[in-house]
Coordinates of N, CA and C in Angstrom, one line a residue:
M268 N -24.7 21.4 -4.1 CA -23.0 21.1 -3.6 C -23.4 20.3 -1.9
I269 N -22.6 19.2 -1.8 CA -23.2 18.7 -0.6 C -21.5 18.4 0.5
L270 N -21.9 19.1 2.2 CA -20.3 19.0 2.3 C -20.5 18.0 3.6
N271 N -19.3 17.7 4.0 CA -19.7 16.7 5.1 C -18.4 16.5 5.7
G272 N -18.0 16.3 7.5 CA -17.2 16.7 8.4 C -17.6 17.1 9.6
F273 N -16.3 17.2 10.1 CA -16.8 17.1 11.4 C -16.6 18.9 12.3
A274 N -17.8 19.5 12.2 CA -17.7 20.8 13.4 C -18.3 21.8 13.8
S275 N -18.8 22.8 14.7 CA -19.8 22.7 15.3 C -21.4 23.7 14.4
P276 N -21.8 23.6 14.3 CA -23.5 24.3 14.2 C -23.0 25.4 12.7
D277 N -22.5 26.5 14.4 CA -22.0 28.1 14.0 C -21.1 28.3 12.4
A278 N -19.7 27.0 12.9 CA -18.7 26.7 11.6 C -20.0 26.6 10.2
V279 N -20.2 25.7 10.3 CA -20.7 24.8 10.0 C -22.2 25.4 8.6
D280 N -22.6 26.6 9.3 CA -23.4 27.9 8.5 C -22.3 28.8 8.0
A281 N -21.3 29.1 8.8 CA -20.6 29.7 7.9 C -19.7 30.2 6.5
I282 N -20.2 28.1 6.7 CA -19.1 27.6 5.8 C -19.8 27.6 4.2
R283 N -21.2 26.7 4.7 CA -22.3 27.3 3.9 C -22.8 29.0 3.4
G284 N -23.2 29.5 4.1 CA -23.1 30.4 4.0 C -21.7 31.7 2.9
E285 N -21.2 31.2 2.9 CA -19.7 31.4 2.4 C -19.9 31.2 0.9
I286 N -19.6 29.8 0.7 CA -20.0 29.1 -1.3 C -20.8 29.1 -1.0
E287 N -22.4 29.6 -0.9 CA -23.8 29.9 -1.5 C -23.0 31.2 -2.0
Q288 N -22.9 32.4 -1.5 CA -23.0 33.6 -1.5 C -21.7 33.7 -2.8
Q289 N -21.1 33.3 -2.4 CA -19.6 33.4 -3.6 C -19.9 32.8 -4.7
H290 N -20.9 31.7 -4.4 CA -20.7 30.8 -6.2 C -21.6 30.6 -6.5
R291 N -23.5 31.1 -5.7 CA -24.6 31.1 -6.2 C -25.4 29.9 -6.6
V292 N -24.3 28.8 -5.7 CA -24.7 27.2 -5.6 C -25.5 26.4 -4.3
R293 N -26.9 25.8 -4.4 CA -27.0 25.5 -2.9 C -26.4 24.9 -2.8
T294 N -26.0 24.8 -0.9 CA -25.2 23.6 0.0 C -26.5 22.8 0.7
W295 N -25.6 21.7 1.2 CA -26.2 21.2 1.9 C -25.1 20.7 2.9
Y296 N -25.6 20.6 4.0 CA -24.6 19.3 5.1 C -25.1 18.5 5.6
S297 N -24.3 17.0 5.6 CA -24.9 16.0 6.3 C -23.9 15.2 7.1
G298 N -23.8 15.5 8.6 CA -23.0 14.5 9.5 C -22.7 13.4 9.1
A299 N -22.8 13.0 8.4 CA -22.5 11.4 8.5 C -21.1 11.1 8.6
D300 N -21.3 9.5 9.7 CA -19.8 9.5 10.3 C -19.5 8.2 9.2
L301 N -18.7 8.6 8.5 CA -18.0 7.8 7.6 C -16.9 7.1 7.6
R302 N -17.7 6.1 9.3 CA -16.7 4.4 9.6 C -18.3 3.8 9.2
V303 N -18.9 4.4 9.1 CA -20.6 3.5 9.2 C -20.9 3.7 7.4
P304 N -20.8 2.8 6.8 CA -21.5 2.8 5.6 C -23.3 2.8 5.3
G305 N -23.3 2.3 6.0 CA -25.3 3.0 6.4 C -25.0 4.4 6.1
E306 N -24.4 5.1 7.0 CA -24.3 7.0 6.7 C -23.9 7.1 6.0
I307 N -23.1 6.4 5.0 CA -22.9 7.1 3.6 C -23.3 6.5 2.6
E308 N -24.3 6.1 2.7 CA -25.2 5.2 1.9 C -26.6 6.7 2.2
A309 N -27.1 6.8 3.4 CA -28.1 7.7 3.3 C -27.5 8.8 3.1
M310 N -26.0 9.3 3.2 CA -26.0 10.6 3.1 C -26.1 10.8 1.1
V311 N -25.6 9.9 0.7 CA -24.9 10.0 -0.8 C -26.9 9.9 -1.1
S312 N -27.4 9.3 -0.9 CA -29.0 9.0 -1.4 C -29.4 10.6 -0.7
A313 N -29.8 10.8 -0.7 CA -30.2 12.0 -0.3 C -29.4 13.3 -0.9
G314 N -28.4 13.1 -1.3 CA -27.9 14.5 -2.1 C -28.8 14.0 -3.3
I315 N -28.5 12.5 -3.5 CA -28.9 12.3 -5.5 C -29.9 12.9 -5.6
E316 N -30.8 12.6 -4.4 CA -32.6 12.9 -4.0 C -32.4 14.7 -4.1
A317 N -32.0 15.6 -3.8 CA -32.0 17.0 -3.2 C -31.1 17.7 -4.5
F318 N -30.1 16.5 -5.3 CA -29.2 17.1 -6.0 C -30.1 17.0 -7.6
G319 N -31.0 15.0 -7.1 CA -30.5 15.0 -9.0 C -29.4 14.3 -9.5
A320 N -28.1 14.6 -8.9 CA -27.3 13.3 -9.3 C -25.8 14.0 -8.6
I321 N -25.2 13.5 -8.4 CA -23.6 13.8 -7.8 C -22.5 13.9 -8.9
D322 N -22.3 14.4 -9.6 CA -21.3 14.5 -10.5 C -20.1 14.9 -10.1
I323 N -19.4 15.6 -8.7 CA -18.1 15.8 -8.6 C -18.3 15.0 -7.4
V324 N -17.1 14.3 -7.1 CA -16.5 13.4 -5.7 C -15.3 13.9 -5.5
I325 N -15.4 14.3 -4.4 CA -13.4 14.6 -4.0 C -13.7 13.9 -2.1
N326 N -12.9 13.2 -2.2 CA -13.1 12.2 -1.5 C -11.6 12.9 -0.3
N327 N -11.8 13.4 0.6 CA -11.2 14.0 1.6 C -10.7 13.5 3.0
A328 N -11.0 13.0 3.1 CA -11.6 12.5 4.8 C -10.3 11.5 5.6
V329 N -10.0 11.6 6.5 CA -8.8 11.0 7.0 C -8.8 11.3 8.4
V330 N -8.5 9.9 9.5 CA -7.6 9.7 10.1 C -6.6 9.6 10.1
R331 N -5.1 10.1 11.4 CA -4.1 9.8 11.9 C -3.7 9.3 12.7
H332 N -2.8 8.4 12.4 CA -2.0 7.6 14.3 C -0.7 7.0 14.0
A333 N -0.4 7.5 15.5 CA 1.4 7.2 14.7 C 1.5 6.6 15.9
A334 N 1.9 5.5 15.1 CA 2.6 4.1 16.4 C 3.0 3.4 15.9
P335 N 4.4 2.3 16.1 CA 5.2 1.5 15.1 C 4.0 0.1 15.1
V336 N 4.4 -0.2 14.0 CA 3.8 -1.9 14.2 C 3.2 -2.4 15.1
E337 N 3.4 -2.9 15.8 CA 3.4 -3.8 17.1 C 2.7 -2.9 18.2
S338 N 2.9 -1.6 17.8 CA 1.8 -0.7 19.3 C 0.8 -0.8 18.2
F339 N 0.2 -0.4 17.1 CA -0.6 0.2 16.5 C -1.5 -0.8 16.6
G340 N -2.5 0.1 17.1 CA -3.7 -0.9 17.8 C -4.9 -1.6 16.7
S341 N -5.1 -2.2 16.8 CA -6.3 -3.1 15.4 C -7.4 -2.3 15.8
E342 N -8.1 -1.5 16.6 CA -9.2 0.2 16.7 C -8.8 0.5 15.7
R343 N -7.7 1.2 15.7 CA -6.8 2.1 15.6 C -7.0 1.6 13.6
W344 N -6.3 0.7 13.4 CA -5.8 0.6 12.0 C -7.4 0.3 11.5
D345 N -8.6 -0.4 12.0 CA -9.6 -0.8 11.2 C -10.6 0.6 11.1
E346 N -10.7 1.8 12.3 CA -11.2 2.6 12.4 C -9.5 3.8 10.8
A347 N -8.6 3.6 10.8 CA -7.9 4.1 8.9 C -8.7 3.6 7.9
L348 N -8.8 2.2 7.9 CA -9.3 1.1 7.1 C -10.8 1.6 6.8
A349 N -12.0 2.2 7.3 CA -12.9 2.6 7.2 C -13.1 4.2 6.7
V350 N -12.4 4.9 7.5 CA -12.4 6.4 6.7 C -11.6 6.7 5.7
N351 N -9.7 5.8 5.6 CA -9.1 6.6 4.7 C -9.4 6.4 3.4
L352 N -10.3 4.3 3.1 CA -10.2 3.9 2.5 C -11.8 3.4 2.3
S353 N -13.0 3.3 3.1 CA -13.5 2.3 2.3 C -14.5 3.3 2.4
S354 N -14.3 4.6 2.9 CA -15.1 5.7 2.3 C -15.6 6.1 1.6
A355 N -14.1 6.4 0.7 CA -14.3 7.0 -0.6 C -14.4 5.7 -1.3
F356 N -14.4 4.4 -1.2 CA -14.6 3.5 -2.0 C -16.4 3.1 -2.5
H357 N -17.0 3.2 -1.0 CA -18.3 3.5 -1.1 C -19.4 5.1 -1.5
T358 N -18.5 5.8 -1.3 CA -19.1 7.0 -2.1 C -18.9 6.8 -3.3
I359 N -17.9 5.9 -4.0 CA -17.8 6.3 -5.4 C -18.6 5.2 -5.7
R360 N -18.4 3.8 -5.8 CA -19.2 3.1 -6.3 C -21.3 3.3 -6.4
L361 N -21.9 4.1 -5.0 CA -23.2 5.1 -5.2 C -23.3 6.7 -5.7
A362 N -22.1 6.6 -6.7 CA -22.7 7.6 -7.0 C -22.3 7.4 -8.6
L363 N -21.3 7.0 -9.1 CA -20.8 6.1 -10.0 C -22.4 5.7 -11.2
P364 N -22.9 5.0 -10.4 CA -24.5 5.0 -11.7 C -24.7 6.1 -12.2
A365 N -25.5 6.9 -11.3 CA -25.1 8.9 -11.5 C -25.1 9.5 -12.9
M366 N -23.4 8.9 -12.9 CA -22.5 9.8 -13.9 C -22.3 9.5 -14.6
K367 N -22.4 7.5 -14.8 CA -22.6 6.9 -16.3 C -23.8 7.6 -17.0
A368 N -25.0 7.6 -15.9 CA -25.8 7.6 -16.8 C -26.0 8.8 -17.1
R369 N -25.5 10.2 -17.2 CA -25.8 12.0 -17.7 C -24.5 11.8 -18.2
G370 N -23.5 10.6 -18.1 CA -22.1 11.0 -19.4 C -21.2 11.8 -18.6
W371 N -20.8 12.1 -17.6 CA -19.9 13.0 -17.0 C -19.8 12.5 -15.7
G372 N -18.6 13.2 -15.0 CA -18.6 12.9 -13.8 C -16.6 13.0 -13.2
R373 N -16.6 13.4 -12.4 CA -15.3 13.3 -11.9 C -14.4 13.1 -10.7
I374 N -13.9 12.7 -9.6 CA -14.0 12.1 -9.3 C -12.9 11.8 -8.1
I375 N -12.2 13.1 -7.6 CA -10.9 13.4 -6.8 C -10.3 12.8 -5.4
N376 N -9.3 11.5 -5.3 CA -9.4 11.4 -4.7 C -8.2 11.9 -3.9
V377 N -8.2 12.0 -2.7 CA -6.8 13.2 -1.4 C -6.0 12.2 -1.4
S378 N -5.1 11.4 -0.9 CA -4.2 10.5 -1.2 C -3.0 11.4 -0.4
S379 N -2.1 11.1 -1.0 CA -1.0 11.7 0.1 C 0.4 11.6 -0.6
I380 N 1.6 12.0 -0.3 CA 3.1 11.6 -0.3 C 3.8 10.5 0.2
Y381 N 2.8 10.3 1.6 CA 2.5 8.9 1.3 C 1.6 7.5 0.5
G382 N 1.6 8.1 -0.2 CA 0.6 7.4 -0.6 C 1.9 7.0 -1.6
L383 N 2.9 7.2 -1.7 CA 3.8 7.2 -2.8 C 5.5 6.5 -2.0
R384 N 5.6 7.4 -1.8 CA 6.2 6.2 -0.5 C 6.2 6.2 0.9
A385 N 7.1 5.4 1.9 CA 6.2 5.0 3.3 C 7.9 6.0 4.3
A386 N 6.9 6.2 5.7 CA 7.4 6.4 6.2 C 7.5 5.7 7.9
P387 N 7.7 5.5 8.8 CA 8.3 5.0 9.9 C 7.2 4.9 10.7
N388 N 6.3 4.1 11.1 CA 5.0 4.3 12.4 C 4.2 5.2 12.5
R389 N 3.5 5.3 11.1 CA 2.8 5.7 10.0 C 1.7 4.1 9.1
I390 N 2.0 2.8 9.8 CA 1.2 1.8 9.2 C 0.2 2.2 8.2
G391 N -1.2 3.0 9.4 CA -2.4 2.8 9.1 C -2.4 3.8 8.0
Y392 N -1.2 5.5 8.1 CA -1.7 6.3 7.2 C -1.4 5.6 5.8
V393 N 0.2 5.7 6.1 CA 0.9 4.9 4.9 C 0.3 3.4 4.3
T394 N -0.6 2.5 4.3 CA -0.9 1.5 3.5 C -2.0 2.1 3.3
T395 N -2.9 3.2 3.7 CA -4.4 3.6 3.5 C -4.2 4.6 2.0
K396 N -3.1 5.7 2.2 CA -3.4 6.4 1.2 C -2.6 5.9 -0.4
T397 N -1.7 4.7 0.3 CA -1.6 4.0 -1.2 C -2.3 3.3 -1.6
A398 N -3.3 2.7 -1.1 CA -4.6 1.8 -1.0 C -5.3 2.8 -2.5
L399 N -5.3 4.0 -1.8 CA -6.2 5.1 -2.1 C -6.0 5.3 -3.8
V400 N -4.6 5.2 -3.7 CA -3.7 6.1 -5.3 C -4.5 4.1 -6.7
G401 N -3.4 3.1 -5.7 CA -4.7 1.3 -6.4 C -6.1 1.8 -6.7
L402 N -7.1 2.1 -5.8 CA -8.9 2.2 -6.5 C -8.7 3.5 -7.0
T403 N -8.4 4.2 -6.9 CA -8.1 5.5 -7.6 C -7.9 4.7 -10.0
R404 N -7.2 4.1 -10.0 CA -6.5 3.1 -10.9 C -7.9 2.3 -11.5
A405 N -8.0 1.9 -10.0 CA -9.2 0.6 -10.7 C -9.9 1.4 -11.4
V406 N -10.6 2.3 -10.8 CA -12.0 3.0 -10.6 C -11.8 3.4 -12.5
A407 N -10.2 4.5 -12.8 CA -10.4 5.0 -14.0 C -10.7 4.1 -15.3
L408 N -9.8 3.1 -14.9 CA -9.8 1.8 -15.4 C -11.4 1.4 -16.7
E409 N -12.3 1.2 -15.1 CA -13.4 0.6 -15.3 C -14.4 1.8 -16.1
T410 N -14.1 3.2 -15.9 CA -14.5 4.4 -16.6 C -14.7 5.1 -17.3
L411 N -13.4 4.3 -18.8 CA -12.7 4.5 -19.6 C -14.0 4.7 -20.8
G412 N -13.2 5.5 -21.7 CA -15.4 5.5 -23.2 C -15.2 6.8 -22.4
G413 N -15.6 7.3 -21.3 CA -17.3 8.5 -21.4 C -16.9 10.0 -20.8
D414 N -16.9 10.4 -20.7 CA -16.6 11.5 -19.6 C -16.5 11.7 -17.6
I415 N -16.3 11.1 -18.1 CA -15.7 9.8 -16.5 C -14.3 10.6 -16.1
T416 N -13.7 10.7 -14.8 CA -12.2 10.8 -14.2 C -11.9 10.3 -13.3
C417 N -11.2 9.4 -12.8 CA -10.7 9.3 -11.3 C -9.1 9.9 -11.6
N418 N -9.0 11.0 -10.5 CA -8.0 11.2 -10.5 C -7.9 11.0 -8.3
A419 N -5.8 10.3 -8.6 CA -5.8 11.2 -6.7 C -4.9 13.3 -6.6
I420 N -4.5 13.0 -5.7 CA -3.5 14.0 -5.9 C -3.0 13.9 -4.4
C421 N -1.7 14.1 -3.8 CA -1.4 13.3 -2.9 C -0.2 14.5 -2.2
P422 N -0.5 15.2 -1.6 CA 0.7 17.0 -1.0 C 1.1 15.9 -0.6
G423 N 2.1 16.9 0.2 CA 2.9 17.0 0.8 C 2.3 17.7 2.2
T424 N 3.6 18.0 3.3 CA 3.0 18.7 4.9 C 2.0 19.9 3.7
A425 N 0.5 20.8 4.2 CA 0.3 21.4 4.3 C -0.3 22.1 4.9
E426 N -0.3 23.1 5.7 CA 0.1 24.5 7.1 C -1.1 24.0 7.6
T427 N -1.3 23.4 8.6 CA -3.0 23.3 8.8 C -3.0 24.0 10.2
P428 N -4.1 23.5 10.8 CA -4.5 23.8 12.6 C -3.0 22.4 14.1
V429 N -3.3 21.4 13.0 CA -2.3 20.7 13.8 C -1.0 21.1 13.6
H430 N -0.9 21.3 12.5 CA 0.8 21.6 12.1 C 1.1 23.1 12.3
E431 N 0.2 24.2 12.7 CA 0.7 25.6 13.3 C 0.5 25.4 14.6
G432 N 0.5 25.0 15.7 CA 0.2 23.9 16.7 C 1.4 23.6 17.5
T433 N 2.1 23.5 16.6 CA 3.7 22.8 17.0 C 5.0 24.0 16.2
I434 N 4.1 24.8 15.4 CA 5.6 25.3 14.7 C 5.3 26.3 15.6
N435 N 4.3 27.0 16.1 CA 3.6 28.1 17.3 C 4.8 27.6 18.2
G436 N 4.8 26.3 19.6 CA 5.5 26.0 20.1 C 6.7 26.0 20.1
M437 N 7.6 26.4 18.4 CA 7.9 25.5 18.7 C 8.7 27.2 18.7
V438 N 7.9 27.6 18.0 CA 8.0 29.7 18.3 C 8.2 30.1 20.0
A439 N 7.2 29.9 20.3 CA 7.4 29.5 22.2 C 8.8 29.8 22.7
S440 N 9.6 28.3 22.5 CA 10.9 28.1 22.8 C 11.6 28.5 22.5
G441 N 11.4 29.6 21.8 CA 12.3 30.4 21.2 C 12.8 30.9 19.7
S442 N 12.5 30.1 19.0 CA 13.1 29.7 17.3 C 12.3 31.2 16.9
S443 N 12.7 31.8 15.4 CA 11.6 32.2 15.1 C 11.0 31.7 14.1
R444 N 10.3 31.9 13.6 CA 8.8 31.3 12.5 C 9.5 30.3 11.8
D445 N 10.4 31.1 10.9 CA 11.1 30.6 10.1 C 12.4 29.8 9.8
E446 N 13.2 30.0 11.2 CA 13.5 28.2 12.1 C 12.4 27.4 12.4
A447 N 11.2 28.0 12.0 CA 11.0 26.8 13.1 C 10.1 25.9 12.1
V448 N 9.8 26.6 10.8 CA 9.2 26.4 9.5 C 10.4 25.1 9.3
Q449 N 11.4 25.8 9.1 CA 12.5 25.1 8.7 C 13.1 24.0 9.7
R450 N 13.0 23.7 10.1 CA 13.2 22.2 11.2 C 11.8 20.8 10.9
F451 N 10.6 21.8 11.4 CA 10.1 20.5 10.6 C 9.2 20.3 9.3
L452 N 10.1 20.6 8.4 CA 10.4 20.7 7.4 C 11.1 19.6 6.6
A453 N 12.1 19.3 7.4 CA 14.0 19.1 7.2 C 13.2 17.7 7.2
G454 N 13.8 17.4 5.6 CA 13.1 16.0 5.2 C 12.4 15.3 4.8
K455 N 11.5 16.5 4.4 CA 10.5 16.3 3.5 C 10.2 17.2 2.2
Q456 N 10.0 18.7 2.8 CA 10.0 19.3 1.0 C 11.7 20.3 1.2
P457 N 11.6 19.9 -0.1 CA 12.7 20.4 -0.6 C 12.9 21.8 -1.1
T458 N 12.0 22.5 -1.5 CA 11.6 23.8 -1.2 C 11.3 24.9 0.6
G459 N 11.6 23.4 1.6 CA 11.1 24.5 2.5 C 10.3 25.1 3.0
R460 N 9.5 25.2 2.5 CA 8.2 25.7 2.6 C 6.1 25.1 2.7
F461 N 5.6 25.1 3.4 CA 4.9 24.7 3.1 C 3.8 24.6 2.4
I462 N 3.1 23.8 1.3 CA 2.1 23.3 0.5 C 1.0 24.8 0.5
S463 N 0.5 25.0 -0.8 CA 0.0 26.4 -0.7 C -1.8 25.0 -1.0
A464 N -2.3 25.5 0.5 CA -3.5 25.4 -0.4 C -4.6 25.4 -1.0
D465 N -4.2 26.6 -0.8 CA -4.8 26.9 -2.2 C -4.6 26.8 -3.5
G466 N -2.5 25.7 -3.5 CA -2.4 25.6 -4.7 C -3.1 24.0 -4.8
V467 N -3.6 23.7 -4.1 CA -4.4 21.9 -4.3 C -5.8 21.7 -4.6
A468 N -6.3 23.5 -4.1 CA -7.8 23.6 -4.6 C -7.6 23.9 -6.2
A469 N -7.4 24.5 -6.4 CA -6.9 25.1 -7.6 C -6.4 23.2 -8.5
L470 N -5.3 23.2 -8.1 CA -5.4 21.7 -9.2 C -6.8 20.8 -9.2
M471 N -7.7 20.5 -7.6 CA -9.2 20.5 -8.0 C -10.4 21.0 -9.2
V472 N -10.2 21.8 -9.3 CA -11.1 22.7 -10.3 C -10.3 22.6 -11.5
F473 N -9.2 22.3 -11.8 CA -9.0 22.8 -13.0 C -9.1 20.6 -13.2
L474 N -9.1 20.2 -12.9 CA -9.5 18.2 -12.6 C -10.9 18.0 -13.0
C475 N -11.6 19.1 -12.5 CA -13.1 19.4 -11.8 C -13.8 19.6 -13.3
G476 N -12.9 20.3 -14.2 CA -13.2 21.2 -15.0 C -13.5 20.6 -16.6
P477 N -13.1 21.6 -18.2 CA -13.4 20.3 -19.3 C -12.2 20.1 -20.1
D478 N -11.3 21.1 -19.7 CA -9.8 20.6 -19.9 C -9.0 19.7 -19.8
S479 N -9.7 19.3 -18.4 CA -8.8 17.9 -17.7 C -9.5 16.2 -18.7
G480 N -10.5 16.5 -19.0 CA -10.8 15.3 -19.4 C -10.0 13.8 -19.8
D481 N -8.6 13.9 -21.0 CA -7.8 13.5 -20.9 C -6.9 12.9 -19.4
I482 N -6.8 13.4 -18.7 CA -6.0 13.2 -17.2 C -7.1 12.3 -16.5
T483 N -6.5 10.5 -16.0 CA -7.5 10.3 -15.8 C -6.1 8.6 -14.7
G484 N -6.0 8.2 -13.9 CA -5.7 7.0 -13.1 C -4.8 7.8 -13.3
A485 N -4.5 8.7 -12.8 CA -3.2 9.5 -12.6 C -3.2 10.3 -10.8
A486 N -1.4 9.4 -10.3 CA -1.1 10.2 -8.4 C -0.4 11.4 -9.3
L487 N -0.9 12.8 -8.7 CA -0.6 14.2 -8.7 C 0.3 14.8 -7.9
P488 N 1.5 14.6 -7.5 CA 1.7 15.1 -6.4 C 2.0 16.4 -6.1
V489 N 1.7 16.7 -5.1 CA 2.1 18.5 -4.8 C 2.7 18.2 -3.5
D490 N 4.5 18.7 -4.1 CA 4.9 18.5 -2.2 C 6.2 19.0 -2.4
G491 N 6.1 19.5 -3.2 CA 7.9 20.8 -3.1 C 9.3 19.8 -3.6
G492 N 8.8 18.9 -4.4 CA 9.4 17.9 -4.6 C 10.0 16.7 -4.2
W493 N 9.3 16.8 -2.8 CA 9.4 15.7 -1.3 C 9.6 14.5 -2.4
N494 N 8.9 14.2 -3.3 CA 8.5 12.5 -3.7 C 10.1 12.2 -5.0
I495 N 11.2 13.4 -5.6 CA 11.5 12.9 -5.9 C 13.0 13.1 -5.2
S496 N 13.4 14.2 -4.4 CA 14.5 14.4 -3.6 C 15.5 13.2 -3.4

C-alpha cells in the first residue's frame, strides 16, 4: 500500500504501523507534492517497482479556497486544477497500463456533492469536483471489457477537523453541540447529521471488491439526501 499526504513523520509512522498490524500488508509512504506531475510520476514508478503493480487507486487529494469568481486568484485556480483534478489524471494514466496487463484494477475518484450541484464562492472546488466526475466516466468507457472499474464517490459534509473547529466555536459561544451541528448543516444534508467517514470507507471497500465489477462510471452520492432535496 502506498500512502500520500502531508503529516508529521510520527503521524505517518503511526498510521503505517496501524495498517500493517491490522491488515498484514506492507505500506510505503510518499510525500510527493501532487501539484508537480514529475513528483507524481516518481511516486507511481517507485510504487510499481516496489510492489510490482498498482491494483487500486484512490484519488482523494484536495485543496479548497472560498471567494467570489472575481476575487479568486489565478494561483488559487491553478492549484485547484493541479491538486483536485490533474493529480487524479496523472495517477490514473500512470497506473492503468499495469492494471490492463494484469486484467484487473479499481479506480475510485473522491468527488463531492459539489460535483453534482453548485454553490457560490467555491468556483475552484465546484469546477474541479464536477470535472472529476467527467474524468471518471471517460476512464470507465476506456476500460470496458476487462475487470477494471472507475467510479466516483460524492460525499456530503463529513465530520473533519476543520468542521469540528467550527462546531467547537459555536459551542463556546453558547450553543449546544446538537444545535451547533444543526445550524452548520442547515440547507445541506436533510438528515441533519454529518456524513460518516466509516460509511464512505465501507463503500470504497465494496467498490474494490469482487462483487462490484458491474459498477463502473458511476457517481455515487453519500450525502444524506442532499442531492435530491
